[in-house]
Coordinates of C-alpha atoms and ligand atoms in Angstrom, one line a residue:
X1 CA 69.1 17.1 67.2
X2 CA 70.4 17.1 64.1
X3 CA 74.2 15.6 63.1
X4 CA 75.2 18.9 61.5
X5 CA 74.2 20.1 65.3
X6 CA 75.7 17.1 66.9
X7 CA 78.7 17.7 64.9
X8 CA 79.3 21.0 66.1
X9 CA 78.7 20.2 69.5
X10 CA 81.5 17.7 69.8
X11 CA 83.9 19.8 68.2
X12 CA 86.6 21.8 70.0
X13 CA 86.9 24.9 68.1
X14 CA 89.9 26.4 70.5
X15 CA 91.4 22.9 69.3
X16 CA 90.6 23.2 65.8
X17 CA 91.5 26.9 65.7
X18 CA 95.0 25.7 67.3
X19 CA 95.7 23.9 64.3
X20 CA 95.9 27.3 62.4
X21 CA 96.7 30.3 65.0
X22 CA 98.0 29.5 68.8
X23 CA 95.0 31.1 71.6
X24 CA 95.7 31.9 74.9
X25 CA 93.0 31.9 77.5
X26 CA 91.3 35.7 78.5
X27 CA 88.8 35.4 80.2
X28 CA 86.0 33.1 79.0
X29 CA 87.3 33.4 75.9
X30 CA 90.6 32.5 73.9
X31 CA 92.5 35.1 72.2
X32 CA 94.9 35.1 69.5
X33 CA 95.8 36.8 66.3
X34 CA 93.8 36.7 63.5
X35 CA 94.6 34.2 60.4
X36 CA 92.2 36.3 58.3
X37 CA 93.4 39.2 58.2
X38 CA 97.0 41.0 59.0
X39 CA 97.3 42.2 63.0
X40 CA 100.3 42.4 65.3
X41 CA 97.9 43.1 68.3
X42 CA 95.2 39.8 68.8
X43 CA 91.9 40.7 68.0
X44 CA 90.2 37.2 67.6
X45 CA 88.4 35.3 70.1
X46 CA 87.1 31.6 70.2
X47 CA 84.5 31.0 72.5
X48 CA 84.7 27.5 74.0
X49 CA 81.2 27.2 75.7
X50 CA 79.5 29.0 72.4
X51 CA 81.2 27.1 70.1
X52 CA 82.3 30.2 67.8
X53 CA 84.8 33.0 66.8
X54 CA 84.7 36.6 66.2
X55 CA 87.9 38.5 65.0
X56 CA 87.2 42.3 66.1
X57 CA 89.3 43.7 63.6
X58 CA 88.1 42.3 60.5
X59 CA 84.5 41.0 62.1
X60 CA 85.1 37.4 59.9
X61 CA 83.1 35.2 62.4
X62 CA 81.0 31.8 62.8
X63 CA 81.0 28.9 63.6
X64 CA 83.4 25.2 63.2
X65 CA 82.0 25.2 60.1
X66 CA 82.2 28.7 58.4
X67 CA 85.7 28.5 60.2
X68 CA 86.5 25.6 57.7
X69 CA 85.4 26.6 54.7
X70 CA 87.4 30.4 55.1
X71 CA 90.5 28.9 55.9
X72 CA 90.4 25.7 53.9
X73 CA 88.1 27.4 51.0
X74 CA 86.1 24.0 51.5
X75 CA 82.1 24.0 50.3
X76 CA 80.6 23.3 53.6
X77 CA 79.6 19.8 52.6
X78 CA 83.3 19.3 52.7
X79 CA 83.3 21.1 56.4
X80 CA 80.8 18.8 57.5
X81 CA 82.3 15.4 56.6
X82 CA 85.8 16.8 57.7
X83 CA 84.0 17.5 61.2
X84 CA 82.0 14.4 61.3
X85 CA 85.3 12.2 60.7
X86 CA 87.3 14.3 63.3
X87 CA 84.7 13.5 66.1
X88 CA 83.6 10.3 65.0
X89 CA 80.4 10.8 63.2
X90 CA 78.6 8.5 60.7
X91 CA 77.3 10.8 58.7
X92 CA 73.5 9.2 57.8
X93 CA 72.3 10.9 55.1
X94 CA 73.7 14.3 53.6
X95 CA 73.1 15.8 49.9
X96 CA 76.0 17.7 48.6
X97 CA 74.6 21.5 47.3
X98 CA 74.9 22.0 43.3
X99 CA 78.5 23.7 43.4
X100 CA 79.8 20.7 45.7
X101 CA 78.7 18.2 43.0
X102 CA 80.1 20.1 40.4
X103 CA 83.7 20.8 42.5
X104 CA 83.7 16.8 43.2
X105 CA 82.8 16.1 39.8
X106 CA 85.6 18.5 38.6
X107 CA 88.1 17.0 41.0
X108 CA 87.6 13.4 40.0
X109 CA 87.8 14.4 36.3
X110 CA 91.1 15.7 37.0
X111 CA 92.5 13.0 39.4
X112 CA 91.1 10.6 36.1
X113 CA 93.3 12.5 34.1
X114 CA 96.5 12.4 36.2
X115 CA 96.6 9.1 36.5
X116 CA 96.2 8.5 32.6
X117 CA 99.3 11.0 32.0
X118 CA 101.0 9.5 35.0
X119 CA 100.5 6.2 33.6
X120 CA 102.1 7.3 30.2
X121 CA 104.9 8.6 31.3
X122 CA 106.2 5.8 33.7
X123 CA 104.9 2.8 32.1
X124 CA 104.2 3.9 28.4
X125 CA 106.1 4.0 24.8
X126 CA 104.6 7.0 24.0
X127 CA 106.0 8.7 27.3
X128 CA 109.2 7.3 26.7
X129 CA 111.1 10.5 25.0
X130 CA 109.4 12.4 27.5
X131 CA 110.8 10.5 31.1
X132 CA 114.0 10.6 29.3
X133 CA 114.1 14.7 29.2
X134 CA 113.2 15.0 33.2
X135 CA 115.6 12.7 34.0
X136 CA 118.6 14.0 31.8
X137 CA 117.2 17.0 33.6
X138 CA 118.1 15.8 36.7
X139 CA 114.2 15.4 38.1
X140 CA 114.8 12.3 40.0
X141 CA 112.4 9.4 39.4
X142 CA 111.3 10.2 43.3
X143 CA 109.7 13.6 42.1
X144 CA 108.1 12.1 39.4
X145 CA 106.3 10.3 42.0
X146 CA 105.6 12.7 44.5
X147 CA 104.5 15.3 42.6
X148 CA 102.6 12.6 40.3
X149 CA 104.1 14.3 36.9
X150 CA 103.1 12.9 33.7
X151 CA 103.1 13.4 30.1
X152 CA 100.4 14.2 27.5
X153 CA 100.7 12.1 24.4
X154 CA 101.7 14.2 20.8
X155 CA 97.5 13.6 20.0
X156 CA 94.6 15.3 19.0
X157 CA 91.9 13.2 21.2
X158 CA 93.8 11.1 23.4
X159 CA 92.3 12.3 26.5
X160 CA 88.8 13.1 25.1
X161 CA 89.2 9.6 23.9
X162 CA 89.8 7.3 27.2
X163 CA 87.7 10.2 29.2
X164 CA 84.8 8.6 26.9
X165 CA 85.2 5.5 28.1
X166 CA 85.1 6.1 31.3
X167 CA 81.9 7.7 30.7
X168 CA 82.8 11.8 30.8
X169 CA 81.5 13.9 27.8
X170 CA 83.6 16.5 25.8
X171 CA 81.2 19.0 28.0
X172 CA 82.4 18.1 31.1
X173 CA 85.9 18.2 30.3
X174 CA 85.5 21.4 28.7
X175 CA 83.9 22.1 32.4
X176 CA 87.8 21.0 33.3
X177 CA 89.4 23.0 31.1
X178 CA 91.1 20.2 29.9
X179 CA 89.4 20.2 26.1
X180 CA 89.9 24.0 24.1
X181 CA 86.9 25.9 23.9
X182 CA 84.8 25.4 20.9
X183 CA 87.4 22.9 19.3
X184 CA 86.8 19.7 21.2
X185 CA 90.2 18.3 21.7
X186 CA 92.9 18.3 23.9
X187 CA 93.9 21.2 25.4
X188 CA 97.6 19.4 26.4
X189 CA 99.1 17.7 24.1
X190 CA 102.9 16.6 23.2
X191 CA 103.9 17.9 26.8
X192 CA 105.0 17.0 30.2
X193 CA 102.1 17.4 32.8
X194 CA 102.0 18.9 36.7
X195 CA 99.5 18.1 38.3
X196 CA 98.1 21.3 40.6
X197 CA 96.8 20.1 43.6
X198 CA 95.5 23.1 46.3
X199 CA 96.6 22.1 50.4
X200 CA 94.6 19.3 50.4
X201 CA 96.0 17.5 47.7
X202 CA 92.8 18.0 45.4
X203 CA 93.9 18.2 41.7
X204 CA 92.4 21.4 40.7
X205 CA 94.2 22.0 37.1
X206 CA 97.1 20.9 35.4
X207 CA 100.5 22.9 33.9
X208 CA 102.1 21.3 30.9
X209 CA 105.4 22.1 29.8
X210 CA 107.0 21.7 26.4
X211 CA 109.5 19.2 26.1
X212 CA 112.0 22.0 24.3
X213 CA 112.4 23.1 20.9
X214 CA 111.4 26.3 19.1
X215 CA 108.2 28.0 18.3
X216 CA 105.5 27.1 21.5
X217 CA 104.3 28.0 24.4
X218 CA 106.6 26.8 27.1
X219 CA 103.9 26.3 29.4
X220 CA 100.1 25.9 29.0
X221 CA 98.2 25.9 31.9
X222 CA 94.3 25.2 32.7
X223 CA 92.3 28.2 32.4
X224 CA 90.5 29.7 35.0
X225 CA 87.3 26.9 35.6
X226 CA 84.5 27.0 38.1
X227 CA 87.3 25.2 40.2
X228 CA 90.6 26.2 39.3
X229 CA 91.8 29.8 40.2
X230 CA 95.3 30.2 39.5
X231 CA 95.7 33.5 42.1
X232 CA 94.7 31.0 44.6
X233 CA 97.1 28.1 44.5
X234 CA 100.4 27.6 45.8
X235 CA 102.1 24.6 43.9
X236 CA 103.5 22.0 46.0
X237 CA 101.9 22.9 49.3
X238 CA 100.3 19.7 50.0
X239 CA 103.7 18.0 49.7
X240 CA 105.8 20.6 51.5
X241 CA 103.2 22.1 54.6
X242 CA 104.4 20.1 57.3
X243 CA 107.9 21.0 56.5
X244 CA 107.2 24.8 56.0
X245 CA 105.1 24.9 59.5
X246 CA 108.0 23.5 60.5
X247 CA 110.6 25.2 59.4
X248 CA 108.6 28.3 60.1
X249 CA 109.8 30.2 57.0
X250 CA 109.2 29.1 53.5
X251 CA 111.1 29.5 50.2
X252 CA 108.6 31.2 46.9
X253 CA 110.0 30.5 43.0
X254 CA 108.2 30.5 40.0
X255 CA 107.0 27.3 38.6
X256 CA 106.9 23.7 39.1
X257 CA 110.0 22.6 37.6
X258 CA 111.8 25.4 40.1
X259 CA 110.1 24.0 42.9
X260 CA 110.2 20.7 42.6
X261 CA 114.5 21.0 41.7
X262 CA 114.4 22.4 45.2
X263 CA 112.5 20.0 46.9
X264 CA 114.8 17.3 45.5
X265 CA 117.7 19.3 46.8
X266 CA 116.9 19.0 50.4
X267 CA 115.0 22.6 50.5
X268 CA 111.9 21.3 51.2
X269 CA 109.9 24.1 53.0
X270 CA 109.2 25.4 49.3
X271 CA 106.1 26.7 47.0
X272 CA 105.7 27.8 43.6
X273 CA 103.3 30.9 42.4
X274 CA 103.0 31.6 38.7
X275 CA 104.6 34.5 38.0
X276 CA 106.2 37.2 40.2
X277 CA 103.7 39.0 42.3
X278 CA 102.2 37.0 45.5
X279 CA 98.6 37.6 46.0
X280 CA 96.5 38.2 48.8
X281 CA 95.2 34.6 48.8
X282 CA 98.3 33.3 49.1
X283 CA 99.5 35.5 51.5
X284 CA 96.8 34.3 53.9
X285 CA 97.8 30.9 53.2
X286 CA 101.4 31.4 54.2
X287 CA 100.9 34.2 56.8
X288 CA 99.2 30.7 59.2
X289 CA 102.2 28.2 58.4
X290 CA 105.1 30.2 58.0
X291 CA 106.5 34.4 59.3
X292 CA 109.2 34.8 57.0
X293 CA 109.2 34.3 52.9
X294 CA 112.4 34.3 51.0
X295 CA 111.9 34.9 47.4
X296 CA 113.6 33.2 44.3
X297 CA 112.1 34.9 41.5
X298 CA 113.5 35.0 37.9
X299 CA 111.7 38.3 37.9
X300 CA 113.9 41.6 38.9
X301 CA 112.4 42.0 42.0
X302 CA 113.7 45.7 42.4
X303 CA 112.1 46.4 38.9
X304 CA 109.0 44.8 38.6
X305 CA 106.1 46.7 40.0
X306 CA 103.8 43.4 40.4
X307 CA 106.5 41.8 42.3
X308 CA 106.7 44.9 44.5
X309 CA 102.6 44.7 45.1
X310 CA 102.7 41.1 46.4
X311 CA 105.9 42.2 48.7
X312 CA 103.5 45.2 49.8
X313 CA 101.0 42.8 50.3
X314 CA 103.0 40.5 52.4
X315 CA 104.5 42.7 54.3
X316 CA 101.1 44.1 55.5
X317 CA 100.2 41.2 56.6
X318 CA 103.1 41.2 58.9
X319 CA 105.5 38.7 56.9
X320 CA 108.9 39.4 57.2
X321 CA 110.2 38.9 53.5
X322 CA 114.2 38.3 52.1
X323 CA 115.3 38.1 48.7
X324 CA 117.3 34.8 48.1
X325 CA 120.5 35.6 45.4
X326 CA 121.2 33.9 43.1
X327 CA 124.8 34.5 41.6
X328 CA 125.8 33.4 38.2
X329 CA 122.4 30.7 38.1
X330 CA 119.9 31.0 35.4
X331 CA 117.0 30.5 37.9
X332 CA 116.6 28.3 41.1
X333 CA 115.7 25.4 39.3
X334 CA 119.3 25.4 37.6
X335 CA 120.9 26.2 40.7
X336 CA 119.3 23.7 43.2
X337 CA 120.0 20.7 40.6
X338 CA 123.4 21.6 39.2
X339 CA 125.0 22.6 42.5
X340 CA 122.5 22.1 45.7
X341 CA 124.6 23.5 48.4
X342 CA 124.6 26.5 46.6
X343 CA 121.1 27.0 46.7
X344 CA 121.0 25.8 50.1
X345 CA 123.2 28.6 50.6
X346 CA 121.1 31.1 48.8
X347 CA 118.3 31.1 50.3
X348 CA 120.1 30.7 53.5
X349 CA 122.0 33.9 53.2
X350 CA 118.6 35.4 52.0
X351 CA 118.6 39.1 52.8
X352 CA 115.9 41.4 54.3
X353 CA 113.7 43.2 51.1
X354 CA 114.7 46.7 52.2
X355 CA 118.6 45.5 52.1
X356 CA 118.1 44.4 49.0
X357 CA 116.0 47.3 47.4
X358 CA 119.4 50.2 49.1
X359 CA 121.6 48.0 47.5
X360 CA 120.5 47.4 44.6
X361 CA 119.2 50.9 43.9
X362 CA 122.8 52.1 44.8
X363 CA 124.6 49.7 42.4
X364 CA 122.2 51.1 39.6
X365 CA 122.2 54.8 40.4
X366 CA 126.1 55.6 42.1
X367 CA 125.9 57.9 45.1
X368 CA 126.6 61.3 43.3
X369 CA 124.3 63.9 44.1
X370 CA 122.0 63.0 41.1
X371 CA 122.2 58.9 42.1
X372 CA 121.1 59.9 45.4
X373 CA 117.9 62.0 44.3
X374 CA 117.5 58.7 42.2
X375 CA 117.5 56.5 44.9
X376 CA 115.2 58.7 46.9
X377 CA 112.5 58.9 44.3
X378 CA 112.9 55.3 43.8
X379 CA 113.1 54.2 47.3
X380 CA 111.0 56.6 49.4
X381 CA 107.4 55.4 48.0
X382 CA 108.2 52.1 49.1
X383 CA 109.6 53.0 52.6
X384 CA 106.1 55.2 52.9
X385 CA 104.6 51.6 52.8
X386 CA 106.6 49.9 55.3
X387 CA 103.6 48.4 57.6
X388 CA 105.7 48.6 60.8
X389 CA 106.8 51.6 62.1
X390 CA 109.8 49.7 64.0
X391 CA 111.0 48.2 60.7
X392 CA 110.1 51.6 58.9
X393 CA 112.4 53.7 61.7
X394 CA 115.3 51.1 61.3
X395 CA 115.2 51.4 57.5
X396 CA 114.8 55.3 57.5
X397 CA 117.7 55.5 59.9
X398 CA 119.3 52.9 57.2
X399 CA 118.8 54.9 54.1
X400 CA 120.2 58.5 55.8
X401 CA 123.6 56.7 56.8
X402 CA 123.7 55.0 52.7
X403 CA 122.7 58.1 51.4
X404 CA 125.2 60.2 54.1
X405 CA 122.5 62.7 55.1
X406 CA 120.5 63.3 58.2
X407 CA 118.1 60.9 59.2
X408 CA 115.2 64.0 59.9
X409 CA 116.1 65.2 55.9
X410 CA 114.2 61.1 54.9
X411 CA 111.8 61.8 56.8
X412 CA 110.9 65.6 55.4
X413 CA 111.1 63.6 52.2
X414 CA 109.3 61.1 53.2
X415 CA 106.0 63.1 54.4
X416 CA 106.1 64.8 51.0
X417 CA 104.8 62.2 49.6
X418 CA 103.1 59.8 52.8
X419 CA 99.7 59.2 51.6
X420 CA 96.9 60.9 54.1
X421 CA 94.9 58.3 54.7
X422 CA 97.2 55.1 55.9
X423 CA 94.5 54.2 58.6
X424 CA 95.2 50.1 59.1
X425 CA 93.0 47.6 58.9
X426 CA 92.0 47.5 61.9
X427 CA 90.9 51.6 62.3
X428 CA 88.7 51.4 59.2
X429 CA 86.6 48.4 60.5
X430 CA 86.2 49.8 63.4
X431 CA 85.2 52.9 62.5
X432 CA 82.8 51.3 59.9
X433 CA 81.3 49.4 62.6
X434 CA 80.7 52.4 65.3
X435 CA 79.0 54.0 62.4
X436 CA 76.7 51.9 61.1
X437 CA 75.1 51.7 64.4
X438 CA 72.9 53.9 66.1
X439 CA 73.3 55.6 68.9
X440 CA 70.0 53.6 70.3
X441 CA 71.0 50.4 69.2
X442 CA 74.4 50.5 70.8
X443 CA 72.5 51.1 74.3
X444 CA 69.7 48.6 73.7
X445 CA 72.7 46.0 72.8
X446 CA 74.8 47.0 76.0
X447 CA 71.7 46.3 78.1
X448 CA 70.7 43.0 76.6
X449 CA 74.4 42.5 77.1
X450 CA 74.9 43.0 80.4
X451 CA 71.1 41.3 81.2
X452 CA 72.9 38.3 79.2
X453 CA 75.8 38.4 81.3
X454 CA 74.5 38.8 84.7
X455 CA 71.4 36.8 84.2
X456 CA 68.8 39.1 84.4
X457 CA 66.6 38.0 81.4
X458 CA 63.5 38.0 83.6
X459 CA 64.5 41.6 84.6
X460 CA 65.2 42.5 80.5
X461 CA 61.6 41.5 79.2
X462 CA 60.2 44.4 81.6
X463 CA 62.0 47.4 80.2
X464 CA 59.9 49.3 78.0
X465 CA 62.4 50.8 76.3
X466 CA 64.0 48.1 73.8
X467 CA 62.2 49.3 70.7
X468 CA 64.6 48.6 67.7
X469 CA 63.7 45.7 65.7
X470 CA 66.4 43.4 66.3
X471 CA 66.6 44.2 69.8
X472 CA 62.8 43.7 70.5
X473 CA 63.1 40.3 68.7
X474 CA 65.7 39.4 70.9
X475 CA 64.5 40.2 73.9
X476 CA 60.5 38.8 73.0
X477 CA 62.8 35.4 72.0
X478 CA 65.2 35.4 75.0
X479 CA 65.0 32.6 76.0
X480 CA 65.0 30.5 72.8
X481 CA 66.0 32.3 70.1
X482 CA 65.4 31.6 66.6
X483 CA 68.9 30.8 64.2
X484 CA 68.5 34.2 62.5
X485 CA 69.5 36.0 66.2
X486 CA 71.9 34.2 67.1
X487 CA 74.8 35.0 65.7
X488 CA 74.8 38.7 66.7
X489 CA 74.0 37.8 69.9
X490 CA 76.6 35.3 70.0
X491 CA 78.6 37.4 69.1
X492 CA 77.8 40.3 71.4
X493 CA 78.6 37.3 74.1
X494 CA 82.5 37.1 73.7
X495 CA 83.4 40.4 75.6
X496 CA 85.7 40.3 77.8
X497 CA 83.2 42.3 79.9
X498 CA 82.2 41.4 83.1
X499 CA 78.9 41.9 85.0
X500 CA 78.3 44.3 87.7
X501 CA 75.1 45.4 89.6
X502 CA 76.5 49.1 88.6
X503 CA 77.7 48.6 85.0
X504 CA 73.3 46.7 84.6
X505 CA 72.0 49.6 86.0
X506 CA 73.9 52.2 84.6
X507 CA 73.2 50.4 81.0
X508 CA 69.7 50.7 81.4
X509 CA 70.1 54.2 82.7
X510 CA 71.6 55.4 79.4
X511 CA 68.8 53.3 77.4
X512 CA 66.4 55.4 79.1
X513 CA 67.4 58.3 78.5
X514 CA 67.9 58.0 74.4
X515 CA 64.5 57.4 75.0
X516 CA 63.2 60.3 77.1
X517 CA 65.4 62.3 74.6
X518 CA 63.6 60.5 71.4
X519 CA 60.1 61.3 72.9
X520 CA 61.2 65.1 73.7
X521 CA 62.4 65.8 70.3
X522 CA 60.2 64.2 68.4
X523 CA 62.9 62.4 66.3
X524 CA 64.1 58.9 66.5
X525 CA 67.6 58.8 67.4
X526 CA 68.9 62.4 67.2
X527 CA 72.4 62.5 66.0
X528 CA 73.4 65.6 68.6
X529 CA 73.7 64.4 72.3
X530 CA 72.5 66.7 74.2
X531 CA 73.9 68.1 77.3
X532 CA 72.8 65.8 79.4
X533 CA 74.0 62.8 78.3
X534 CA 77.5 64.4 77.5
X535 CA 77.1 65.0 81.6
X536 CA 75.9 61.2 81.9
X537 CA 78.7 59.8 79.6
X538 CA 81.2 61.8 82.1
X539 CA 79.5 60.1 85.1
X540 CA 80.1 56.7 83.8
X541 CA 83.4 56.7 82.0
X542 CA 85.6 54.5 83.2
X543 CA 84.4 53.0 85.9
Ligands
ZN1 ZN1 90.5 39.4 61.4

C-alpha cells in the first residue's frame, strides 16, 4: 500500500471534519451542516468506515484529502504532509506537483522579504523615522511583533538588491509581485510594510502604507500573483482564529492599521478585508469559525451597493450580520486607540443590519408621505433578499409599524417586485442532479445500491438488465473496483437507506421493466412513463 493510502486510512475524517462543522451520528453515517456552502437544514454526511464526505446540497465531496485542500485552499502536497504529521507518518519520498513548487517558492520569497523589512524597522537607522510614526501612532511595540510589520527603505533596489544575494532573480520576484512590471525595482519603497499572511500564517503578499505626507498612494498593495488573491484573504486571521471560534462572532474593518488598533485594544476576535464588500471566499471562511459578523466599515454601509452585496452574500450563507457605530470617530482604528472602551462598546452595542438600514433610511428620508415611498423603494429590494423567512417576517412586520401602515400593504409591495425565481441553493442542485440522470440509470444505481447494501453482489452480476456504461463497469468490477468507480459508488454508499428483502426486489422489479419498456419501444430510455409504471411507482411509494 501506498503512504498516500496509509495516510488516509489512519485518518479520522468525522474527527477532522469536527475541527470545522460539529456531526452527529445518523445512521452509519455522521451528519452535519455543510461548511461549503450556506444550509440551515444538514445535508453533509462523513462516512467513518468509507473514509469520505458528500454534502447533498451542493454535491462538494471526497476524500481527507480533497476535504483539505477545499477548506484550507492547500495544494494537496500540502494535504498530504498535513495528514502524514497528524497520524504520525514519515513521509518517504514525495515530489511536490509544478504549482506546489512554485506556491512554496513564492511563500519563502515573501517570508525572505518580511524578515528583511522586519529587521529594518526594529533594528535599523534607515527604519528609524519610520518605528517612530507607529509608535506616536499608538501601535504598541507588541503589534509590531505579532503582526511582523516592517518598513521598506526610501530605495530604488534595496530589495532586489539583498534578494540577489540570497540567490532570487529580479524574475522571481517579479513572480512575487514584489519588483514593478517591466521596471525592475522595488515595488515598496519609503513605506511601512504588513505582512499578509492567509489562516495558516503563510505570507502571501504584502500592504505598504505611506508614512504621511501629500501626493501618494496611501497604500500599495501586491498585485494579484499566481499566489496572492486579495478576494481571498482575511488579514489577521492566523493571529485572531482561535479567539474568533471562540468568541463565536467576529469583528470586520478595513485595513491593517484598523485591525491591528483593535486587536491591541482587547477586541481580539477581529479581521480586516480590503475595502467594503465581503466576498464569497471569505464568507466561507467565517461562516466555519464564527455566526455573527459585526461590521466597522469606513464605508456608508446603507449607501454603498458593494457593501450591500457582501451583506447579501453573508446573509445567505446564514450569518447573522450587525453594523458596529461609530459616533464622532474617524474610523475604528482612531477609535479603538484613542478611547478603547469606546470601541469595545461599539461593537458591543452592534445592531442587527435591517435595524440599521429602517433607521437610517428614516433619518435620511422623514416619514411624510413622500419619505415613506422613499424608504419603500429603498428598503423593499433588500428585504426581497432577506434569506430567512423568519428574519424576513420579523422585519416585514418591522417596517409596517416604522412606516405606520398595515403589515399585508409590505408585503403587496413587496411581491411587486420579488424576483420569480428565488429557488435556494439547495433546490437548484437538486433539481440539476435528478436531471441529468436518466430514468435508467437511476434504477440501475438503486439496484447496485441496495445489492451493495444488503450484500447480494453474487445475486447483482446475474441480472441481465444493467446495461448503462457506468453501471455495467461497476457491476463486471464489483468486487474490486478500479479508482475511477469509486467515488460514485462511494458516494451512492452514504444513504441513510436501509436494506430490505422488499425494497432489493422491488428495485430490480422497476429495472426490469425500463427495460421491457426500452425493448417495446424501440428507444432507449423513453422520456414518457408509461402507464404501467405510473401504476408500479403507486405500488411502491412509500413503503
Ligand atoms: Zn454543501
Amino acid at each position: 500500500m501506498d503512504q498516500v493510502e496509509e495516510i488516509k486510512q489512519k485518518v479520522d475524517m468525522v474527527e477532522l471534519v469536527q475541527e470545522y462543522v460539529p456531526l452527529k451520528r445518523a445512521g452509519r453515517n455522521f451528519k452535519g451542516l455543510c461548511p461549503f456552502h450556506g444550509e440551515k437544514t444538514p445535508s453533509f454526511m462523513v462516512n467513518p468506515e468509507l473514509q469520505i464526505y458528500k454534502c447533498f446540497g451542493c454535491g462538494e465531496g471526497g476524500d481527507a484529502y480533497s476535504f483539505l485542500q477545499r477548506i484550507e485552499g492547500m495544494e494537496f502536497g500540502e494535504a498530504l504532509q498535513t495528514l502524514a504529521k497528524r497520524v504520525g507518518v514519515t513521509l518517504e519520498s514525495y515530489r511536490p506537483s509544478g504549482t506546489e513548487e512554485v506556491r512554496e517558492k513564492l511563500i519563502g520569497i515573501n517570508t525572505l522579504a518580511a524578515q528583511a523589512y522586519h529587521y529594518v524597522l526594529t533594528k535599523h537607522k534607515a527604519g528609524k523615522g519610520a518605528l517612530e510614526y507607529l509608535t506616536g501612532r499608538g501601535i504598541s511595540e507588541e503589534s509590531i511583533e505579532k503582526f511582523n510589520l516592517g518598513y521598506a527603505p526610501d530605495e530604488w533596489e534595496f530589495l532586489t538588491k539583498y534578494m540577489t544575494k540570497k540567490k532570487h532573480g529580479t524574475d522571481e520576484l517579479r513572480r512575487a509581485g514584489l519588483v514593478v512590471e517591466g521596471r525592475g525595482y522595488d515595488r515598496f519603497r519609503n513605506r511601512i510594510m504588513f505582512p499578509l499572511a492567509n489562516a495558516r500564517g503563510q505570507i502571501m503578499g504584502f500592504a505598504g502604507r505611506i508614512l504621511g505626507g501629500e501626493g501618494q498612494a496611501k497604500y500599495v498593495n501586491t498585485p494579484e500573483t499566481e499566489i496572492y488573491h486579495k478576494s481571498e484573504l482575511l488579514y489577521g486571521l492566523d493571529v485572531t482564529r482561535s479567539e474568533i471560534k471562540h468568541a463565536g462572532w467576529v469583528v470586520v474593518v478595513e485595513g491593517e492599521v484598523d485591525m491591528i488598533a483593535s486587536w491591541q485594544s482587547g477586541v481580539k476576535n477581529v479581521v480586516a478585508i480590503k475595502g467594503s464588500a465581503l466576498t464569497d471566499k471569505q464568507v466561507e471562511i467565517l461562516r466555519r469559525i464564527s455566526d455573527t459578523v459585526v461590521l466597522a466599515l469606513d464605508a456608508d454601509v446603507a449607501g454603498d451597493s458593494a457593501a450591500r452585496r457582501g451583506i447579501e452574500i453573508a446573509d445567505k450563507a446564514g450569518l447573522m450580520i450587525k453594523i458596529a457605530r461609530l459616533e464622532g470617530a474617524k474610523d475604528p482604528g482612531e477609535l479603538a486607540i484613542q478611547k478603547p472602551e469606546e470601541w469595545k462598546r461599539a461593537v458591543a452595542e452592534a445592531i442587527p443590519i435591517y435595524d440599521f438600514y429602517i433607521e437610517s433610511a428614516v433619518t435620511r428620508h422623514g416619514l411624510d408621505v413622500a419619505g415613506k415611498k422613499k424608504i419603500g423603494v429603498e428598503l423593499l429590494p433588500i428585504w426581497a433578499n432577506i434569506f430567512d423567512e423568519i428574519v424576513k417576517a420579523h422585519y416585514i412586520k418591522k417596517l409596517a409599524e416604522v412606516l405606520g401602515v398595515h403589515e399585508d400593504d409590505v408585503r403587496a409591495q413587496l411581491a411587486k417586485i420579488q424576483k420569480p425565481n428565488n429557488k435556494s441553493t439547495n433546490e437548484i442542485q437538486n433539481s440539476n442532479e435528478q436531471t441529468k440522470k436518466t430514468r435508467r440509470e437511476v434504477r440501475e444505481e438503486r439496484v447496485v445500491l441496495m445489492a451493495l447494501l444488503g450484500k447480494r453482489t453474487k445475486e447483482l452480476r446475474e441480472i441481465p438488465w444493467i446495461k448503462t456504461d457506468f453501471w455495467r463497469r461497476v457491476v463486471e468490477n464489483i468486487n474490486d473496483l478500479p479508482g475511477e468507480l469509486k467515488p460514485r459508488v462511494q458516494e451512492l454508499l452514504m444513504t441513510e437507506e436501509e436494506f430490505t428483502e422488499k425494497k432489493w426486489e422491488e428495485a430490480k422489479d422497476l429495472l426490469e421493466q425500463v427495460d421491457v419498456e426500452e425493448r417495446l419501444t424501440g428507444e432507449e430510455d423513453p422520456v414518457k412513463i408509461t402507464s404501467l409504471t405510473h401504476r408500479r411507482a403507486e405500488l411502491t411509494k412509500d413503503k
